[in-house]
Coordinates of C-alpha atoms and ligand atoms in Angstrom, one line a residue:
X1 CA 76.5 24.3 -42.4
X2 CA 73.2 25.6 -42.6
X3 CA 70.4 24.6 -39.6
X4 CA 68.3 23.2 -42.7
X5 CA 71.1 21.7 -44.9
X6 CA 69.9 17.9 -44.8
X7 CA 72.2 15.4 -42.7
X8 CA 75.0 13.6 -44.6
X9 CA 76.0 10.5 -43.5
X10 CA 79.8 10.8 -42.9
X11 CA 80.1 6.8 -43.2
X12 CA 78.2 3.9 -45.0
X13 CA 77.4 0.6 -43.4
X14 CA 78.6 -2.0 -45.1
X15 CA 76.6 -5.0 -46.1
X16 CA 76.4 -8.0 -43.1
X17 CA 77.8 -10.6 -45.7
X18 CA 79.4 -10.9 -49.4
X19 CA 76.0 -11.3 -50.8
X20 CA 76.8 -15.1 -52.4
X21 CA 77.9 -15.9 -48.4
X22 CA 75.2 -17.5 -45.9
X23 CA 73.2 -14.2 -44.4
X24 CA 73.3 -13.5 -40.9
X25 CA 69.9 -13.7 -39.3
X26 CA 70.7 -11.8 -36.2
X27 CA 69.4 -8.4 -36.6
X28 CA 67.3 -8.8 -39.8
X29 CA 63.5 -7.2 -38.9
X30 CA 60.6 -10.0 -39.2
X31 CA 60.0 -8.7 -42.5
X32 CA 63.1 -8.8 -44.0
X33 CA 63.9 -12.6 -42.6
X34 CA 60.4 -13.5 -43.9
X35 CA 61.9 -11.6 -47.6
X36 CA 65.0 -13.6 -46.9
X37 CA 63.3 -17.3 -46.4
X38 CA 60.8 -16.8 -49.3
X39 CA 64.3 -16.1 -51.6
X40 CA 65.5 -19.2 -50.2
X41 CA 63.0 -21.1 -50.8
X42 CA 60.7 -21.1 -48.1
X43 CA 57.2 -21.3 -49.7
X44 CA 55.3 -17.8 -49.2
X45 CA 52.4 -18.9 -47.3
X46 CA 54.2 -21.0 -44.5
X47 CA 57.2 -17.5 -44.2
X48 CA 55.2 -16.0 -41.8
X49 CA 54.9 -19.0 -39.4
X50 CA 58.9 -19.7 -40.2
X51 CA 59.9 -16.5 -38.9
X52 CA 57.7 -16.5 -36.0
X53 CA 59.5 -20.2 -35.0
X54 CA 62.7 -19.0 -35.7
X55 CA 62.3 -16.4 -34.4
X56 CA 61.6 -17.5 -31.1
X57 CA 64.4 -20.2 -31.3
X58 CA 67.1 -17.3 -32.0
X59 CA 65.7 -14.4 -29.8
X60 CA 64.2 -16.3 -26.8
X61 CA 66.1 -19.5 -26.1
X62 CA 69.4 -18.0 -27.3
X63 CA 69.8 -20.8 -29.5
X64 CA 72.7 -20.8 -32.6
X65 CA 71.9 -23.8 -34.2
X66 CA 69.8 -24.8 -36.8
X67 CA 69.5 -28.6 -36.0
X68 CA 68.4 -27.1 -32.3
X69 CA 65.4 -26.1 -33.7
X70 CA 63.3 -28.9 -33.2
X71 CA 59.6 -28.1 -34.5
X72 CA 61.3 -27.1 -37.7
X73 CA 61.1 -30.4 -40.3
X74 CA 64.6 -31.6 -40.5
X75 CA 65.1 -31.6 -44.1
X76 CA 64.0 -27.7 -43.7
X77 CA 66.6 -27.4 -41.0
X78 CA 69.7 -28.7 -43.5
X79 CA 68.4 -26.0 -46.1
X80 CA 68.3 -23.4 -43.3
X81 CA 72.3 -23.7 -42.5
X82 CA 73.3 -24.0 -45.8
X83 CA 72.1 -20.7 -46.3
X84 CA 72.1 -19.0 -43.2
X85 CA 74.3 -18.2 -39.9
X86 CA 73.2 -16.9 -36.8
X87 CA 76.3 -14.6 -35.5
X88 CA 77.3 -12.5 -32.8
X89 CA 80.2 -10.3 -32.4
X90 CA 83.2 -12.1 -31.2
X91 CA 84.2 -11.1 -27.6
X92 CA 87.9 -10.6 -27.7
X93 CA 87.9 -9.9 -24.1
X94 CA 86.1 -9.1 -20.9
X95 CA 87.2 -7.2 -17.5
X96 CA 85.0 -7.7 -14.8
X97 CA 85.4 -4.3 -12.1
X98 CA 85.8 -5.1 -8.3
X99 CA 82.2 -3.0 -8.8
X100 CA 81.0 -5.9 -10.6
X101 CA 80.7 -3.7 -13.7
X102 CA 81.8 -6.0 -17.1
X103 CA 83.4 -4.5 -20.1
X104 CA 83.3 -6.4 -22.9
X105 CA 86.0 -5.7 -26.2
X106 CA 83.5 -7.2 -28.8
X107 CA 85.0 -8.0 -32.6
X108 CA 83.0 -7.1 -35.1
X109 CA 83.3 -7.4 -39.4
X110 CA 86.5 -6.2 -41.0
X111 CA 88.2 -6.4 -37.6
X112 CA 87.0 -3.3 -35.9
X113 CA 86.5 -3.6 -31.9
X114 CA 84.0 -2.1 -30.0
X115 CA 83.1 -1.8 -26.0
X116 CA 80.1 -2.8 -24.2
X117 CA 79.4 -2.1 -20.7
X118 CA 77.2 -3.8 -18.2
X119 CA 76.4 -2.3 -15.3
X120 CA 74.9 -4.1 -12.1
X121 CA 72.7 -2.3 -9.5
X122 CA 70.3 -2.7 -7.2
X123 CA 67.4 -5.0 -8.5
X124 CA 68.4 -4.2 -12.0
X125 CA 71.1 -4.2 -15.0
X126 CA 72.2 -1.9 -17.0
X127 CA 73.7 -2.5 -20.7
X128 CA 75.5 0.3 -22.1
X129 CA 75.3 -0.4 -25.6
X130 CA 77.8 1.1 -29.1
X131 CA 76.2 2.3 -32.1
X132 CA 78.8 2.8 -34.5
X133 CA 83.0 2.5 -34.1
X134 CA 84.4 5.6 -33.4
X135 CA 82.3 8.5 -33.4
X136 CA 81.8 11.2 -36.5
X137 CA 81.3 14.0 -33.7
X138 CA 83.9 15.7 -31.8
X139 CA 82.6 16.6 -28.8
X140 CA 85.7 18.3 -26.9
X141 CA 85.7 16.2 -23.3
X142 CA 84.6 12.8 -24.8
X143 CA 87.5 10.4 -25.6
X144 CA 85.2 8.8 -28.0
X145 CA 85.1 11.9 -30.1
X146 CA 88.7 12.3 -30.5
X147 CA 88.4 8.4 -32.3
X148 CA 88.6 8.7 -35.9
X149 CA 85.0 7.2 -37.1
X150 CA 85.4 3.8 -38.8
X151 CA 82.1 2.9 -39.4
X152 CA 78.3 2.5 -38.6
X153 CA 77.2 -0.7 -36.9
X154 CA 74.6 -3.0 -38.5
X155 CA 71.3 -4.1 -36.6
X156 CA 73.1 -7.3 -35.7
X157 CA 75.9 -5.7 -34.5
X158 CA 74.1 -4.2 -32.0
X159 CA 71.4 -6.6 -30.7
X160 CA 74.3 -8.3 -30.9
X161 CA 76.3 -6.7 -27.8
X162 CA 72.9 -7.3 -26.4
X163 CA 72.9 -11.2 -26.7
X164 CA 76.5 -11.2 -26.4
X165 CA 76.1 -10.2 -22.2
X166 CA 73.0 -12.3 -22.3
X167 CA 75.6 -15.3 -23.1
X168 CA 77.7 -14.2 -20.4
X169 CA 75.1 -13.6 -17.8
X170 CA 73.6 -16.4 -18.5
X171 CA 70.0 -15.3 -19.2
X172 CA 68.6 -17.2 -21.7
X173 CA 66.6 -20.2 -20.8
X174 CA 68.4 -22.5 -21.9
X175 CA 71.1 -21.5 -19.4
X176 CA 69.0 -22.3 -16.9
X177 CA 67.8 -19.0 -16.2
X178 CA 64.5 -18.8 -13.9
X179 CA 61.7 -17.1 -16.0
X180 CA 60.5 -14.5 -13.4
X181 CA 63.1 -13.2 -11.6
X182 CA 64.2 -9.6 -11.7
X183 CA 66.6 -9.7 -14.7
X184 CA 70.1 -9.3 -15.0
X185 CA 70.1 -7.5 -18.1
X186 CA 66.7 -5.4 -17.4
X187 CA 67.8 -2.0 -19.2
X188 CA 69.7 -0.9 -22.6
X189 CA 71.1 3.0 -22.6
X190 CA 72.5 3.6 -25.9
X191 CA 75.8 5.8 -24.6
X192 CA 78.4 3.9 -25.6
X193 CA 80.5 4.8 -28.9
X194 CA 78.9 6.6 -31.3
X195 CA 75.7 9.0 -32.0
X196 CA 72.9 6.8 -32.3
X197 CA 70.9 9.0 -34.1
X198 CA 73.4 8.9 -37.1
X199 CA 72.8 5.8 -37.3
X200 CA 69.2 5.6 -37.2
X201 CA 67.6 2.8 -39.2
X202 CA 70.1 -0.2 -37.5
X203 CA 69.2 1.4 -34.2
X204 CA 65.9 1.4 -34.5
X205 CA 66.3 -2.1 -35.8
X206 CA 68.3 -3.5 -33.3
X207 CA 65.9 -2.0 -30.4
X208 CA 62.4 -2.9 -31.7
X209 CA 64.0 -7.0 -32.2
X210 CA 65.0 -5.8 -28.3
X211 CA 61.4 -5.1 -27.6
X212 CA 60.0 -8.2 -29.4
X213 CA 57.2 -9.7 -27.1
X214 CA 58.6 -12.6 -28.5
X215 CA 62.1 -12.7 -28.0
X216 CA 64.3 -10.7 -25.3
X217 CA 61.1 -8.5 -24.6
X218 CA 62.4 -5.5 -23.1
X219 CA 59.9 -3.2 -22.5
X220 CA 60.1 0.4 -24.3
X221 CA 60.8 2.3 -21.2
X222 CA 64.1 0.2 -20.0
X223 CA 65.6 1.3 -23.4
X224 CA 67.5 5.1 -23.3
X225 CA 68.6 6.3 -26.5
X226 CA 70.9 9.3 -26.0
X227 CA 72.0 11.7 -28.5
X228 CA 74.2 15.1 -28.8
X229 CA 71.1 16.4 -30.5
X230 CA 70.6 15.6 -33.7
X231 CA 67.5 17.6 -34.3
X232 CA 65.6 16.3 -37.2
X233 CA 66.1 12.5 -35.8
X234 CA 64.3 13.5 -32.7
X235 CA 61.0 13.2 -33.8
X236 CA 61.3 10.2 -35.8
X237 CA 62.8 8.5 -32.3
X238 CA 59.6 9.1 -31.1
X239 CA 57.4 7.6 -33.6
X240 CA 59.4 4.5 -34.7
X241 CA 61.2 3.3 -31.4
X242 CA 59.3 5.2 -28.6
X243 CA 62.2 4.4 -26.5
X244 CA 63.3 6.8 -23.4
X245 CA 65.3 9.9 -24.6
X246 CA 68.4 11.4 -23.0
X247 CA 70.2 14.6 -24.6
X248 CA 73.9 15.1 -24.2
X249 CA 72.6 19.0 -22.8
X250 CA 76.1 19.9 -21.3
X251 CA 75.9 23.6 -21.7
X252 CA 73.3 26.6 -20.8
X253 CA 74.7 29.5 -23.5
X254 CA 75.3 28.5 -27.5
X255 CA 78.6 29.7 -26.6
X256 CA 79.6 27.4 -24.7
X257 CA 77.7 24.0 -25.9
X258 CA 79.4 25.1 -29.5
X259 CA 82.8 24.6 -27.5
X260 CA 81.5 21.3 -26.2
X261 CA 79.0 19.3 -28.7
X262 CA 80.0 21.5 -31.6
X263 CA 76.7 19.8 -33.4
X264 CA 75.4 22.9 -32.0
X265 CA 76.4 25.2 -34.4
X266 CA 74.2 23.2 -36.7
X267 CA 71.3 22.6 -34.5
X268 CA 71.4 25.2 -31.7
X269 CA 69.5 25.2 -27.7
X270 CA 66.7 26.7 -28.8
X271 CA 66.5 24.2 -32.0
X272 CA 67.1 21.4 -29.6
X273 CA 64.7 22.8 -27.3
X274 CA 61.8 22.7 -29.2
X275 CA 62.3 19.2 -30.7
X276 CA 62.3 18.0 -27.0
X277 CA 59.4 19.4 -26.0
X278 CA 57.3 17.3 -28.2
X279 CA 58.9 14.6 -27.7
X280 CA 57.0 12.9 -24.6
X281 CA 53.7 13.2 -26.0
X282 CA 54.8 11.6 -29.1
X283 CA 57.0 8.7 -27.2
X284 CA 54.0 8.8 -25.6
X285 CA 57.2 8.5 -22.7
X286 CA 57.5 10.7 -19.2
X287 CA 60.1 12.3 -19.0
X288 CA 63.4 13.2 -21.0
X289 CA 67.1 12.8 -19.3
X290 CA 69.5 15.6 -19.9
X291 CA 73.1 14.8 -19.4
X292 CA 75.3 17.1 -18.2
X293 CA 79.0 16.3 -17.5
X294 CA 80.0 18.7 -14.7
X295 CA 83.9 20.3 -16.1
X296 CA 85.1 22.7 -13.6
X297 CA 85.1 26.3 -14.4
X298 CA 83.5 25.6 -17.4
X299 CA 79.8 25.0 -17.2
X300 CA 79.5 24.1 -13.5
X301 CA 78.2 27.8 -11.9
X302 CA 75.1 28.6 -9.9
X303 CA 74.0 30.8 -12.5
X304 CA 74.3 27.7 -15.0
X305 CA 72.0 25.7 -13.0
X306 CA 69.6 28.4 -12.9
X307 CA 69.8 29.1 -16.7
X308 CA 69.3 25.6 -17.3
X309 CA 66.3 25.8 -15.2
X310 CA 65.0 28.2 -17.1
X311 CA 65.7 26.8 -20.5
X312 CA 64.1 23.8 -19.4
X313 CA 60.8 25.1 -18.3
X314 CA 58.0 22.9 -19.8
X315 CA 59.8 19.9 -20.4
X316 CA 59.2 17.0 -18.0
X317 CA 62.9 16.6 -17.3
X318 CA 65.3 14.8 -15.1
X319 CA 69.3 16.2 -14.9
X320 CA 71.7 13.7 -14.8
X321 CA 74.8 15.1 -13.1
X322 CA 77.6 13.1 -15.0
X323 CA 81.3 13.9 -12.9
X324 CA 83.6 14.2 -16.0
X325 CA 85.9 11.1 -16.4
X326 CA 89.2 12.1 -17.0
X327 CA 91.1 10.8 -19.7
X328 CA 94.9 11.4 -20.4
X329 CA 95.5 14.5 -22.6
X330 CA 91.7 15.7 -21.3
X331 CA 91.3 19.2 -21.8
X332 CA 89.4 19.6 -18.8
X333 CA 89.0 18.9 -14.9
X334 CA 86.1 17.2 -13.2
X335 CA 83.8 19.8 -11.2
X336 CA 84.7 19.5 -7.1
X337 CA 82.4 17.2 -5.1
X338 CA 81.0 20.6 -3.2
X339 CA 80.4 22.4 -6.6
X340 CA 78.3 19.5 -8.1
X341 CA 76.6 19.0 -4.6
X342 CA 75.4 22.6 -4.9
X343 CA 74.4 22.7 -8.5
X344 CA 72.6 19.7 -7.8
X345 CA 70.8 21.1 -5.1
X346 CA 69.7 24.3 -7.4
X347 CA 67.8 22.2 -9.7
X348 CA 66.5 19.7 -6.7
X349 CA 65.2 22.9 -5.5
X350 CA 63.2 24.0 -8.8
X351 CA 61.4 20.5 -8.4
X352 CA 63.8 18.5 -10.5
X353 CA 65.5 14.9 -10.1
X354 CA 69.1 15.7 -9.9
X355 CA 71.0 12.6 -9.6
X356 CA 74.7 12.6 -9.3
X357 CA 75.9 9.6 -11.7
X358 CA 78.4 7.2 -9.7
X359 CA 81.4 6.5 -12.3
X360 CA 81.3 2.7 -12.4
X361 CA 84.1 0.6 -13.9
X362 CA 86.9 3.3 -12.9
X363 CA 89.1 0.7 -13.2
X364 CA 88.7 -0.5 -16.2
X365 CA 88.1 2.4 -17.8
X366 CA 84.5 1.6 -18.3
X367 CA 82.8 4.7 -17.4
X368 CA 81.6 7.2 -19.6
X369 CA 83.2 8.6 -22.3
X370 CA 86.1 6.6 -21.9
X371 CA 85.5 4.2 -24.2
X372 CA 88.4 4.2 -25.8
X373 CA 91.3 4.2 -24.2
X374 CA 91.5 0.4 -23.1
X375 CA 91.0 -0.5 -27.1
X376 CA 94.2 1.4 -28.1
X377 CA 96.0 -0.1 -25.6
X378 CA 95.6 -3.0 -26.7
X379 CA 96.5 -2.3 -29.8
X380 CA 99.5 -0.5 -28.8
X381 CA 100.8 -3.6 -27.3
X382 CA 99.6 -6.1 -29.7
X383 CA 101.5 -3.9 -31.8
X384 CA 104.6 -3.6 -29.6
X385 CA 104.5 -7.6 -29.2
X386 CA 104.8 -7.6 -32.7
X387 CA 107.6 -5.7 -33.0
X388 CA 109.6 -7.0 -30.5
X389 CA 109.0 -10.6 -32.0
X390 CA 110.4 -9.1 -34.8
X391 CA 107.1 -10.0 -37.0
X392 CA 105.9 -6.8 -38.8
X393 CA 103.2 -5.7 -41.4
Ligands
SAH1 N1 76.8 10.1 -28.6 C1 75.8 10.0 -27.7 C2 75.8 8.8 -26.8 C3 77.2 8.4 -26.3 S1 78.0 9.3 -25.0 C4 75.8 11.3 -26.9 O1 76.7 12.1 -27.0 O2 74.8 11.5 -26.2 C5 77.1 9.0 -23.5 C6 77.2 10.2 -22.5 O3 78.5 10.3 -21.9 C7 76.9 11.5 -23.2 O4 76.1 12.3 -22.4 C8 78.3 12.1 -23.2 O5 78.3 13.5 -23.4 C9 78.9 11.6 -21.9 N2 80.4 11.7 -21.9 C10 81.3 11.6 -22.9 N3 82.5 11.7 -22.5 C11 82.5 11.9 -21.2 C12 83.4 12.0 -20.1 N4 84.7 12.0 -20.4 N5 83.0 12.1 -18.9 C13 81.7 12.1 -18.6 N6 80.7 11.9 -19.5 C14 81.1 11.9 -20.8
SF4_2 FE1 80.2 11.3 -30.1 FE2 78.6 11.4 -28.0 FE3 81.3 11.5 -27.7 FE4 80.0 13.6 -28.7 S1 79.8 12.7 -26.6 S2 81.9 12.7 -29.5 S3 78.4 12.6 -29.9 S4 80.1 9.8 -28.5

């Protein structure tokens, strides 16, 4: 396809609710809840105050229930859940790593499953977050990309996986959860299944209801969106979320990256490139994360580092040295310990962070790019416990 053909969407996301069923509040903006009260009813000069109490009931105590909400009247309360739900994604399961990393299977609409990651560390949390089912890309190392694509998550779907963990680690005050300590859940990366960026208006959605001062208040720079490098979406990141910014880099020659994030034959390194380098000022952010998944013999040299070096020059950067995660029928091998030490070391030495990312959740298949795997397996054997009950269809 041409560099300037416009994107397609491959897939459609399909309405939260039947539209004559209650509508889910979870991931509406404040302006379409406010649209959504006023249609039920709510008179238009009290909507705004509404929302913000509602608001505040759903997004900072963590509470479900209408009849919860006690500074709403309570005939307003019984007109509320007639009409409205507040619903997360079912968790289907949850496999806790002798790291202490979590993986949630979370159940979404029409069935589909999809994987969400928490990640403990020092003084912090990580949530590794999915933006659609499946993935529309085919990157050649990532499990994810060898999913067929099912579809695009909605807003609630994926503030959703974030109040989901928040349930489960027990962070909302109702839990009990002290107000000022370091929290649990203190960062979102977006680098779970799918390409955010093809899925742009529920992600940005989903993270400014994130960043709410009012509500789960996660500040703009403990969010990381990361894309393959979708090229127009890049700027628009920057104006209407003004998250953090990581690009799936993995390459130094168009040769190779079109081998490896073939969305590089439609936006190529230099494309990418330039996009990028406007994209601090704009976030108004300090510095962008490039990925790159060490495969050995592949894209793992000394003269890789360097070229990447130089393509880099002018970007306040950080390299994120990801050691591939293997999968079964991976067409690759992960880069040596000694060869990623050394590459490392190349761009430590031309004044660049070069962190070495510690695959967490190894065994439960929870690190990178492996999101996948656990959720056909399950399958597989719901399916074989089928058949050998004899029940089919
Ligand atoms: N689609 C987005 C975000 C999800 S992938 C993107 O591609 O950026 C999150 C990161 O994991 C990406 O940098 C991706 O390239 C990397 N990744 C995928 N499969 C991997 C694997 N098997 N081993 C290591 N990293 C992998
Ligand atoms: Fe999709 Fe990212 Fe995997 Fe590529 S690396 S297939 S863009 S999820």
């Amino acid at each position: 396809m041409a560099a300037n053909a416009p994107i397609t969407q491959d897939v459609m996301t399909i309405p939260r609710k039947l539209p004559e069923g209650p509508i889910n509040l979870v991931g509406l903006t404040r302006e379409a809840m406010r649209d959504a009260l006023i249609a039920a009813g709510t008179p238009e000069r009290q909507a705004k105050m509404r929302v913000g109490q509602i608001w505040q009931w759903i997004y900072q105590w963590g509470v479900r229930d209408f009849a919860a909400m006690t500074n709403l009247a309570k005939a307003y309360r019984a007109d509320l859940a007639e009409r409205f739900v507040i619903e997360l994604p079912e968790v289907v399961s949850r496999q806790v790593s002798i790291d202490g990393t979590r993986k949630y299977l979370v159940r979404i609409a029409g069935g589909h499953e999809v994987e969400v990651v928490y990640i403990p560390e020092e003084g912090r949390g990580t949530l590794c977050i999915s933006s659609q089912v499946g993935c529309t890309l085919t990157c050649s190392f990532c499990h994810t990309g060898t999913q067929k694509l099912v579809r695009n998550l909605t807003a609630g779907e994926i503030v959703g996986q974030v109040m989901v963990a928040r349930d489960d680690l027990g962070e909302w005050p109702t839990q009990g959860a002290p107000k000022d300590e370091t929290r649990l859940l203190s960062n979102i990366v977006l680098m779970g299944m799918g390409e955010p960026l093809y899925n742009f208006e529920n992600v940005r959605d989903a993270m400014k209801i994130a960043m709410d001062s009012e509500g789960i208040q996660l500040s703009r720079r403990r969010i990381t969106l990361s894309t393959s490098g979708v090229v127009p979406e890049i700027a628009r990141t920057a104006q209407e979320i003004g998250c953090q910014l990581a690009v799936s880099f993995h390459a130094t020659t168009d040769e190779v990256r079109d081998k490896l994030v073939p969305i590089n034959k439609k936006w190529n390194i230099a494309e990418l490139l330039d996009a990028l380098r406007s994209y601090p000022k704009v976030s108004n952010s300090e510095r962008i994360t490039f990925e790159y998944v060490m495969l050995d013999g592949v894209n793992d040299s000394d003269e890789d580092a360097r070229r990447l070096i130089r393509l880099i020059e002018g970007i306040p950067a950080k390299i994120n040295l990801i050691p591939f995660n293997e999968w079964p029928g991976a067409p690759y091998k992960r880069s040596s310990n000694n060869r990623i030490r050394a590459f490392a070391d190349i761009i430590y030495k031309a004044g660049y962070a070069s962190p070495i990312r510690t695959p967490r959740g190894e065994d439960i298949m929870a690190a990178c790019g492996q999101l996948k795997s656990a959720t056909e397996r399950a399958r597989k054997s719901r399916a074989q416990i089928a058949a050998e009950s004899g029940l089919t269809g």
